[in-house]
Coordinates of C-alpha atoms and ligand atoms in Angstrom, one line a residue:
M1 CA 148.5 49.9 -106.3
N2 CA 146.2 51.4 -109.1
Q3 CA 142.6 52.9 -108.1
Y4 CA 140.3 53.8 -110.5
V5 CA 139.0 56.7 -111.3
I6 CA 135.1 56.7 -112.6
H7 CA 132.6 59.2 -114.0
G8 CA 129.6 58.0 -113.6
G9 CA 126.6 58.8 -116.1
H10 CA 127.2 57.7 -119.5
P11 CA 125.5 54.7 -120.4
L12 CA 126.9 52.0 -122.4
F13 CA 127.2 52.3 -126.8
G14 CA 128.8 49.8 -128.8
E15 CA 130.3 46.3 -129.7
I16 CA 132.9 44.4 -127.9
T17 CA 134.4 41.1 -128.0
V18 CA 135.5 38.3 -124.9
S19 CA 138.2 37.3 -124.1
G20 CA 139.3 33.6 -123.6
A21 CA 137.7 32.3 -120.2
K22 CA 139.6 32.7 -117.4
N23 CA 138.1 29.7 -115.4
A24 CA 139.3 27.7 -118.1
A25 CA 142.9 29.3 -118.8
V26 CA 143.9 28.6 -115.2
A27 CA 142.9 24.6 -115.7
I28 CA 144.1 24.0 -118.6
I29 CA 147.4 25.7 -118.3
P30 CA 148.6 23.1 -115.5
A31 CA 147.3 20.1 -117.9
A32 CA 149.5 21.0 -120.3
L33 CA 151.6 19.8 -117.6
L34 CA 150.5 16.7 -118.4
V35 CA 151.2 16.8 -121.9
D36 CA 155.0 15.4 -123.1
G37 CA 155.4 17.3 -126.3
V38 CA 154.3 20.3 -127.5
C39 CA 150.5 22.3 -126.4
R40 CA 149.9 25.6 -129.2
I41 CA 147.5 27.3 -126.8
E42 CA 144.3 29.2 -128.6
N43 CA 142.3 32.6 -127.1
I44 CA 144.3 32.6 -124.0
P45 CA 143.4 35.5 -121.8
Q46 CA 146.0 38.4 -120.9
I47 CA 145.7 38.3 -118.0
S48 CA 147.7 38.0 -115.0
D49 CA 146.3 35.1 -113.4
V50 CA 147.5 33.7 -116.6
T51 CA 150.6 35.0 -116.6
A52 CA 151.5 33.9 -113.2
L53 CA 150.7 29.9 -114.0
L54 CA 152.6 30.9 -116.8
K55 CA 156.3 31.8 -114.7
I56 CA 155.1 28.8 -113.2
L57 CA 155.6 26.3 -115.5
E58 CA 158.8 28.2 -117.0
Q59 CA 159.6 27.3 -113.2
L60 CA 159.7 24.1 -113.6
G61 CA 161.5 23.8 -116.4
A62 CA 158.6 24.5 -119.4
K63 CA 159.4 26.3 -122.5
I64 CA 156.9 29.4 -123.4
R65 CA 156.7 30.9 -126.4
F66 CA 154.3 33.0 -127.4
L67 CA 153.1 33.7 -131.1
T68 CA 150.4 35.9 -131.0
P69 CA 150.0 37.8 -127.5
S70 CA 146.8 35.3 -126.8
D71 CA 148.6 32.5 -128.7
V72 CA 151.1 30.3 -126.4
E73 CA 153.1 27.4 -126.8
I74 CA 154.0 25.4 -123.4
D75 CA 156.0 22.4 -124.2
C76 CA 157.1 20.2 -121.2
R77 CA 158.3 18.0 -122.3
H78 CA 161.9 18.5 -119.8
I79 CA 160.1 18.8 -116.8
T80 CA 163.2 19.5 -114.1
T81 CA 161.0 19.2 -110.7
T82 CA 157.5 18.8 -109.3
Q83 CA 157.9 21.1 -105.5
V84 CA 156.8 24.5 -107.3
S85 CA 158.0 27.8 -105.2
Q86 CA 155.9 29.7 -102.7
E87 CA 156.8 32.5 -103.9
L88 CA 154.1 32.9 -107.2
A89 CA 151.6 29.5 -106.4
H90 CA 150.1 31.4 -102.9
K91 CA 148.5 34.2 -105.3
I92 CA 146.8 32.4 -107.2
R93 CA 143.1 30.1 -105.8
A94 CA 144.0 27.7 -109.6
S95 CA 147.6 27.2 -107.9
Y96 CA 145.8 24.3 -107.6
Y97 CA 145.2 22.9 -110.6
L98 CA 148.7 22.4 -110.3
I99 CA 148.7 19.2 -108.1
G100 CA 146.9 17.4 -110.3
A101 CA 148.9 17.2 -113.4
L102 CA 152.1 16.5 -111.6
L103 CA 150.7 13.6 -109.9
G104 CA 148.9 13.1 -112.9
R105 CA 151.7 12.4 -114.9
F106 CA 154.5 12.3 -112.6
G107 CA 153.3 11.0 -109.4
E108 CA 154.5 13.8 -106.4
A109 CA 153.6 17.6 -106.7
E110 CA 154.8 20.1 -103.9
V111 CA 152.2 22.9 -103.8
S112 CA 151.4 26.0 -101.8
M113 CA 148.2 26.9 -101.0
P114 CA 147.1 30.7 -101.2
G115 CA 146.9 31.2 -98.0
G116 CA 144.4 34.2 -96.3
C117 CA 140.0 34.6 -96.0
N118 CA 138.5 34.4 -99.1
F119 CA 135.3 35.6 -99.2
G120 CA 135.8 36.4 -96.3
G121 CA 134.9 32.2 -95.2
V122 CA 137.0 28.7 -96.2
R123 CA 137.3 27.8 -99.0
P124 CA 138.5 23.9 -99.1
I125 CA 139.9 21.5 -101.6
D126 CA 138.5 18.5 -99.2
Q127 CA 137.4 17.0 -102.3
H128 CA 139.8 17.2 -104.4
V129 CA 142.4 15.1 -101.8
K130 CA 139.4 12.6 -101.6
G131 CA 139.9 12.1 -105.3
F132 CA 143.4 12.2 -105.2
V133 CA 143.4 9.7 -102.0
A134 CA 141.1 6.7 -103.9
M135 CA 143.3 7.4 -106.7
G136 CA 146.7 5.7 -104.7
A137 CA 147.9 8.8 -103.4
E138 CA 148.9 9.9 -99.8
V139 CA 148.5 13.8 -99.6
H140 CA 149.7 15.8 -96.4
E141 CA 147.7 19.7 -96.0
G142 CA 150.1 22.5 -94.5
D143 CA 151.0 25.8 -95.8
F144 CA 151.7 22.7 -98.4
I145 CA 150.3 20.1 -99.7
F146 CA 152.8 17.4 -100.6
A147 CA 151.1 14.5 -102.2
R148 CA 152.5 11.5 -103.9
A149 CA 151.5 8.2 -105.5
K150 CA 152.1 5.2 -103.7
E151 CA 152.8 3.3 -107.0
G152 CA 154.5 5.0 -108.2
R153 CA 151.0 6.4 -111.2
M154 CA 148.1 7.4 -110.1
K155 CA 145.4 4.3 -110.0
G156 CA 142.1 4.3 -111.3
A157 CA 139.2 4.8 -108.5
S158 CA 135.0 5.6 -108.2
V159 CA 134.9 9.3 -106.8
Y160 CA 132.4 10.3 -104.5
L161 CA 132.2 14.0 -105.0
D162 CA 130.3 15.8 -101.2
V163 CA 129.7 19.2 -102.9
V164 CA 130.2 20.4 -106.9
S165 CA 133.0 21.5 -107.0
V166 CA 134.0 22.9 -110.4
G167 CA 138.0 22.8 -108.6
A168 CA 138.0 19.0 -107.6
T169 CA 136.4 17.9 -110.5
M170 CA 139.1 19.2 -113.1
N171 CA 142.0 18.4 -110.8
I172 CA 140.5 14.8 -110.3
M173 CA 140.7 14.7 -114.2
M174 CA 144.2 16.6 -114.3
A175 CA 145.9 12.7 -111.7
A176 CA 143.5 10.7 -113.9
A177 CA 144.3 11.0 -117.4
L178 CA 147.4 9.0 -117.0
A179 CA 146.3 6.7 -114.7
D180 CA 146.0 3.4 -114.5
G181 CA 143.1 2.0 -115.3
M182 CA 139.3 4.1 -115.4
T183 CA 137.9 7.2 -113.1
T184 CA 134.5 7.7 -112.6
I185 CA 133.3 11.1 -110.7
E186 CA 130.1 11.0 -109.7
N187 CA 128.4 14.3 -108.8
A188 CA 130.5 16.6 -111.6
A189 CA 130.4 20.0 -112.1
K190 CA 129.2 20.6 -115.2
E191 CA 130.5 23.9 -115.8
P192 CA 131.6 24.6 -119.3
H193 CA 135.4 25.8 -118.1
I194 CA 134.7 21.8 -117.7
V195 CA 134.0 20.7 -120.6
D196 CA 136.6 23.0 -122.4
L197 CA 139.7 21.3 -119.9
A198 CA 138.5 16.9 -121.1
N199 CA 138.3 18.8 -124.7
F200 CA 141.3 20.6 -124.9
L201 CA 143.0 17.2 -123.0
N202 CA 141.5 14.6 -125.5
S203 CA 142.9 16.5 -128.7
M204 CA 146.0 15.6 -126.8
G205 CA 145.5 12.2 -126.7
A206 CA 143.2 11.2 -123.6
D207 CA 140.2 9.3 -124.0
I208 CA 137.0 11.5 -121.2
K209 CA 133.7 10.9 -121.7
G210 CA 130.7 12.6 -120.4
A211 CA 132.0 16.1 -119.4
G212 CA 129.1 18.2 -119.1
T213 CA 127.4 15.3 -116.9
D214 CA 127.2 15.1 -113.5
T215 CA 129.1 11.4 -114.4
I216 CA 132.6 11.6 -116.2
R217 CA 135.0 8.8 -117.2
I218 CA 138.4 8.9 -118.0
Y219 CA 139.8 5.9 -119.6
G220 CA 143.8 6.5 -117.8
V221 CA 146.0 6.2 -121.0
D222 CA 149.6 6.0 -121.4
K223 CA 151.1 9.0 -123.0
L224 CA 149.5 12.7 -123.5
H225 CA 151.2 14.0 -127.6
S226 CA 151.4 17.6 -129.0
G227 CA 148.1 19.1 -130.4
S228 CA 146.6 22.6 -130.6
Y229 CA 143.7 24.0 -129.0
A230 CA 140.9 26.8 -128.6
I231 CA 139.7 27.9 -124.8
I232 CA 136.3 28.9 -124.9
P233 CA 135.5 32.4 -124.5
D234 CA 134.7 33.9 -120.9
Q235 CA 131.0 33.7 -119.6
I236 CA 131.4 36.1 -117.1
E237 CA 133.3 38.3 -119.3
A238 CA 131.0 38.3 -121.2
G239 CA 128.2 38.8 -118.7
T240 CA 129.3 41.2 -116.9
Y241 CA 129.2 43.4 -120.4
M242 CA 126.1 42.5 -120.1
V243 CA 125.1 44.0 -117.0
A244 CA 127.1 46.9 -117.8
A245 CA 124.8 47.6 -121.1
A246 CA 121.7 46.8 -118.9
A247 CA 122.5 49.2 -115.9
T248 CA 123.7 52.1 -118.0
G249 CA 120.6 52.0 -120.6
G250 CA 123.0 51.5 -123.4
E251 CA 122.9 49.1 -126.0
V252 CA 125.7 46.2 -126.8
L253 CA 126.7 44.3 -129.0
I254 CA 128.7 41.3 -126.8
K255 CA 131.0 39.3 -130.0
N256 CA 132.8 35.6 -129.1
V257 CA 130.3 34.6 -127.2
I258 CA 128.6 31.4 -127.1
P259 CA 124.8 32.3 -126.1
K260 CA 124.1 28.4 -124.5
H261 CA 126.4 29.2 -121.4
L262 CA 124.8 32.7 -121.3
E263 CA 121.5 31.2 -120.7
G264 CA 121.1 31.6 -116.9
I265 CA 122.7 35.2 -117.2
S266 CA 120.1 36.0 -119.9
A267 CA 116.9 34.8 -119.1
K268 CA 117.5 37.2 -115.1
L269 CA 118.8 40.3 -117.4
R270 CA 115.0 39.9 -119.7
E271 CA 113.1 39.1 -116.2
T272 CA 114.8 43.2 -114.7
G273 CA 112.4 44.4 -118.4
T274 CA 116.3 44.0 -120.1
I275 CA 116.0 42.9 -124.4
V276 CA 119.0 39.8 -124.5
Q277 CA 119.0 39.2 -128.1
E278 CA 120.8 35.9 -129.1
Y279 CA 122.9 35.7 -132.1
E280 CA 125.1 32.9 -133.2
D281 CA 127.6 33.8 -131.3
A282 CA 127.2 37.4 -130.4
V283 CA 123.9 38.6 -127.9
L284 CA 122.6 42.2 -128.1
V285 CA 122.0 44.6 -124.8
K286 CA 119.9 47.5 -124.7
G287 CA 119.2 48.3 -121.7
A288 CA 115.3 48.9 -120.2
S289 CA 114.0 52.4 -119.4
T290 CA 113.2 50.5 -116.0
L291 CA 114.1 48.2 -114.4
R292 CA 112.2 45.2 -112.8
K293 CA 112.9 43.8 -109.5
I294 CA 113.9 40.0 -109.1
N295 CA 115.2 37.2 -106.5
L296 CA 117.7 35.1 -108.1
K297 CA 119.9 32.2 -106.2
T298 CA 123.1 30.9 -107.5
M299 CA 123.5 27.3 -108.1
P300 CA 126.2 24.6 -109.6
Y301 CA 125.6 25.2 -114.3
P302 CA 123.4 24.9 -115.5
G303 CA 121.9 27.7 -112.4
F304 CA 122.8 31.3 -112.3
P305 CA 126.3 31.8 -112.0
T306 CA 127.8 32.4 -108.5
D307 CA 130.6 35.4 -110.1
M308 CA 127.4 37.3 -111.8
Q309 CA 125.8 37.5 -108.6
P310 CA 128.0 41.0 -107.4
Q311 CA 127.4 42.6 -110.6
F312 CA 123.1 42.1 -110.1
G313 CA 123.9 42.8 -106.7
V314 CA 124.8 46.4 -108.5
L315 CA 121.5 45.8 -111.2
L316 CA 119.1 45.2 -108.2
C317 CA 120.0 48.8 -106.9
L318 CA 118.8 50.3 -109.5
A319 CA 115.4 48.1 -110.4
N320 CA 112.1 49.2 -109.1
G321 CA 111.4 47.1 -105.9
T322 CA 112.9 44.9 -103.5
S323 CA 115.0 42.2 -104.4
V324 CA 116.5 39.0 -103.1
I325 CA 119.4 37.0 -103.9
T326 CA 121.0 34.7 -102.2
E327 CA 124.2 32.7 -102.7
G328 CA 123.8 28.9 -102.7
I329 CA 127.7 28.0 -103.7
Y330 CA 129.9 30.2 -100.9
D331 CA 129.1 31.1 -97.1
N332 CA 129.9 34.8 -97.8
R333 CA 129.9 36.0 -100.9
F334 CA 127.9 39.8 -100.5
K335 CA 131.6 41.4 -98.6
Y336 CA 131.5 43.7 -101.7
V337 CA 127.6 45.1 -99.8
N338 CA 129.0 47.5 -97.9
E339 CA 130.9 49.1 -100.5
L340 CA 127.8 49.6 -102.1
R341 CA 125.9 51.4 -98.4
K342 CA 129.0 53.3 -99.2
M343 CA 127.2 54.4 -102.7
G344 CA 124.4 54.6 -100.8
A345 CA 122.6 50.9 -102.1
E346 CA 120.2 49.7 -99.3
I347 CA 120.3 46.4 -98.8
Q348 CA 120.5 44.0 -95.9
V349 CA 121.9 40.8 -95.4
D350 CA 121.2 38.4 -93.6
G351 CA 123.6 35.0 -94.1
R352 CA 123.4 33.6 -97.2
V353 CA 120.9 36.3 -98.7
A354 CA 120.8 39.6 -99.4
V355 CA 118.1 41.9 -99.8
I356 CA 118.0 45.3 -102.1
E357 CA 115.5 47.8 -101.9
G358 CA 115.8 49.0 -105.0
G359 CA 115.0 52.8 -106.6
R360 CA 117.8 54.2 -105.3
R361 CA 120.4 56.2 -107.0
L362 CA 123.8 55.6 -106.9
S363 CA 126.1 58.6 -106.1
G364 CA 130.5 58.5 -106.4
A365 CA 132.3 57.7 -103.3
L366 CA 136.2 55.8 -102.8
V367 CA 135.6 52.7 -102.9
Q368 CA 137.3 48.7 -102.3
A369 CA 137.3 46.2 -104.5
C370 CA 137.2 43.0 -102.1
D371 CA 137.4 40.6 -104.5
L372 CA 137.9 39.6 -108.6
R373 CA 133.9 39.9 -109.2
A374 CA 133.9 42.1 -106.5
G375 CA 135.4 44.4 -108.5
A376 CA 134.1 44.5 -112.0
A377 CA 130.2 44.9 -109.6
M378 CA 131.5 48.2 -108.4
V379 CA 132.7 49.5 -111.5
I380 CA 129.2 49.2 -112.8
A381 CA 128.1 50.7 -109.7
G382 CA 130.5 53.4 -110.2
M383 CA 129.4 54.0 -114.5
V384 CA 125.9 54.4 -113.1
A385 CA 126.5 57.0 -110.2
N386 CA 126.2 60.4 -109.8
G387 CA 129.8 61.9 -109.0
T388 CA 132.8 60.5 -109.3
T389 CA 133.8 57.3 -107.7
E390 CA 137.5 55.9 -107.0
I391 CA 138.2 52.3 -106.5
E392 CA 140.6 51.2 -105.1
D393 CA 142.5 47.3 -104.8
V394 CA 142.2 47.2 -108.5
H395 CA 144.6 44.5 -109.1
Y396 CA 142.4 41.7 -108.4
I397 CA 139.9 43.0 -111.4
E398 CA 143.4 42.8 -113.6
R399 CA 143.6 39.3 -112.1
G400 CA 140.6 38.2 -114.8
Y401 CA 139.6 40.8 -117.2
E402 CA 141.7 41.8 -119.9
R403 CA 141.7 45.2 -120.7
F404 CA 138.3 46.1 -118.3
V405 CA 139.6 49.7 -118.9
E406 CA 140.0 50.0 -122.4
K407 CA 137.5 48.1 -123.2
L408 CA 134.5 50.0 -121.3
C409 CA 136.3 53.2 -122.1
A410 CA 135.9 52.3 -125.7
L411 CA 132.3 51.6 -125.1
G412 CA 131.8 55.4 -123.6
A413 CA 132.7 55.0 -120.6
D414 CA 134.9 58.1 -118.7
I415 CA 137.3 55.8 -116.5
R416 CA 140.9 56.6 -115.0
V417 CA 143.3 54.6 -114.3
D418 CA 146.1 56.1 -111.2
E419 CA 148.3 54.0 -111.8
E420 CA 151.0 54.2 -107.7
Q421 CA 154.0 52.2 -107.2
E422 CA 153.6 49.6 -106.0
T423 CA 156.3 49.1 -102.7
E424 CA 157.7 45.2 -102.6
Q425 CA 155.8 44.3 -99.1
G426 CA 152.6 46.2 -100.7
R427 CA 152.8 42.8 -103.6
D428 CA 154.0 40.3 -100.4
N429 CA 151.9 40.7 -99.0
L430 CA 148.5 40.8 -101.8
V431 CA 146.5 37.7 -101.1
Y432 CA 144.2 36.4 -104.6
V433 CA 141.2 34.8 -105.1
G434 CA 138.8 33.7 -107.9
Ligands
EPU1 N1 134.6 23.1 -101.9 C1 134.1 22.0 -100.7 N2 135.2 21.5 -101.1 C2 136.4 20.8 -101.4 C3 135.8 22.1 -103.0 C4 135.4 23.4 -103.3 O1 133.6 22.5 -99.3 O2 137.0 20.4 -102.0 C5 133.2 24.0 -102.0 C6 133.9 25.0 -101.7 O3 134.0 26.1 -100.4 C7 132.1 26.2 -102.3 C8 131.7 25.0 -103.7 O4 132.0 23.2 -102.9 O5 131.2 26.2 -101.8 C9 132.1 25.5 -105.0 O6 133.3 25.9 -104.5 P1 133.6 24.7 -106.3 O7 134.9 24.1 -105.9 O8 132.8 24.6 -107.9 O9 134.5 26.3 -106.2 P2 136.6 26.1 -107.0 O10 136.6 25.5 -107.8 O11 137.0 26.9 -105.6 C10 135.4 27.4 -109.3 C11 136.1 29.4 -109.4 C12 135.3 30.2 -108.8 C13 133.7 30.6 -108.6 C14 133.6 29.1 -108.3 C15 131.9 28.2 -108.5 C16 139.0 29.2 -110.2 C17 139.5 28.8 -110.0 N3 137.2 29.6 -109.4 O12 136.3 28.2 -108.2 O13 135.8 31.6 -110.2 O14 133.4 31.2 -108.1 O15 134.7 27.7 -109.4 O16 131.7 28.1 -110.3 O17 138.0 28.3 -111.6 C18 136.0 33.8 -110.0 O18 136.4 33.5 -111.4 O19 135.4 35.1 -109.6 C19 135.7 32.1 -109.5 C20 135.9 32.7 -107.9

């Protein structure tokens, strides 16, 4: 497994360009299965989750052709099977989107689910299943999910989500795009990637209205056609670089962003004293000489995103005073705190609340990337710490950040990648989350 070796103490300066949004790409790629034609998808992030999903589509019979490293053509005219092999599907959380897409187009799907324990707790998909069942599918859950539209084609239905779920909203949208009749999703998630998926499907001939509000209406159509679409910039990648600039006390212009999508992150950064200036498609972040304590709570969009919580956890270790973070989405997303404590952080966790005693100087240590965002947070911690930090399990980071080390080094970070030989067994044991 690769390791990152970081020598801390180098403020970040310069410009950086954000890639396409991971959580939009991992939905839009499976959604290409709904299209009886060729989709050209631009601004695809070069990350391992995307590679895995494209391989899955190829195994199902799709033809994949890269026009540039971030521009791909997917031809799903001749899909040969609706059974997704376990080998790749169990490694990515987003493999659940294959169920909605295959059900929507072919009326059946067999997909293995990601195993293991994510963020230290269960991440159920009951709301996805509730939607499929309401639309006339029978669903059997185990290590594999078997789903079949009882009448061969999904039927429009009204679905009220008991929890605001990004995954369930997008999965139901996919299952409904080619359904017989209209589907309504109430209490839908409103994240930018929900709107992006709806825009993608609409540009291929779907009829989806209301994405970005809590009521989405999907009028089923008979067929989706060829088209081309560019994925939105990654809100969380942008936010991660914003925090990295603030934490190191640097000054970074972050380009290719939609500032509106960053409002929650920008607002909380400003509360710490960090300067954030918005431009049409860029933000400039200037670190403050002293950071102020803040309290924050993660919530569904437009609230503060849970995927930025660990990065802010690191930033607040550096702030003057005591900050409180409340995790409003997941039962347990504080595993990274143990790693930060190894670097000298003083953080108490009680359930969904972390109390951070700021004003501590972090020191280099051997730590782990517990998951994707926790891993990014440890990289930020390493960049501000005294001495050398070694981070293990960085494969998690590479699932969701395109050329992370290269981009940070271009801003002045001192990070080396130590490559180690990966054993077959080691690779098989990986559990991916995201
Ligand atoms: N939930 C249920 N039942 C469901 C679905 C969700 O109880 O059927 C609960 C979850 O346990 C959680 C909450 O609802 O407590 C929200 O989960 P959601 O379904 O919104 O999350 P997700 O679709 O599994 C996506 C992203 C995550 C991101 C969340 C929240 C992908 C592949 N993953 O997960 O991204 O944290 O939305 O915004 O899009 C990441 O990028 O690091 C990452 C973890």
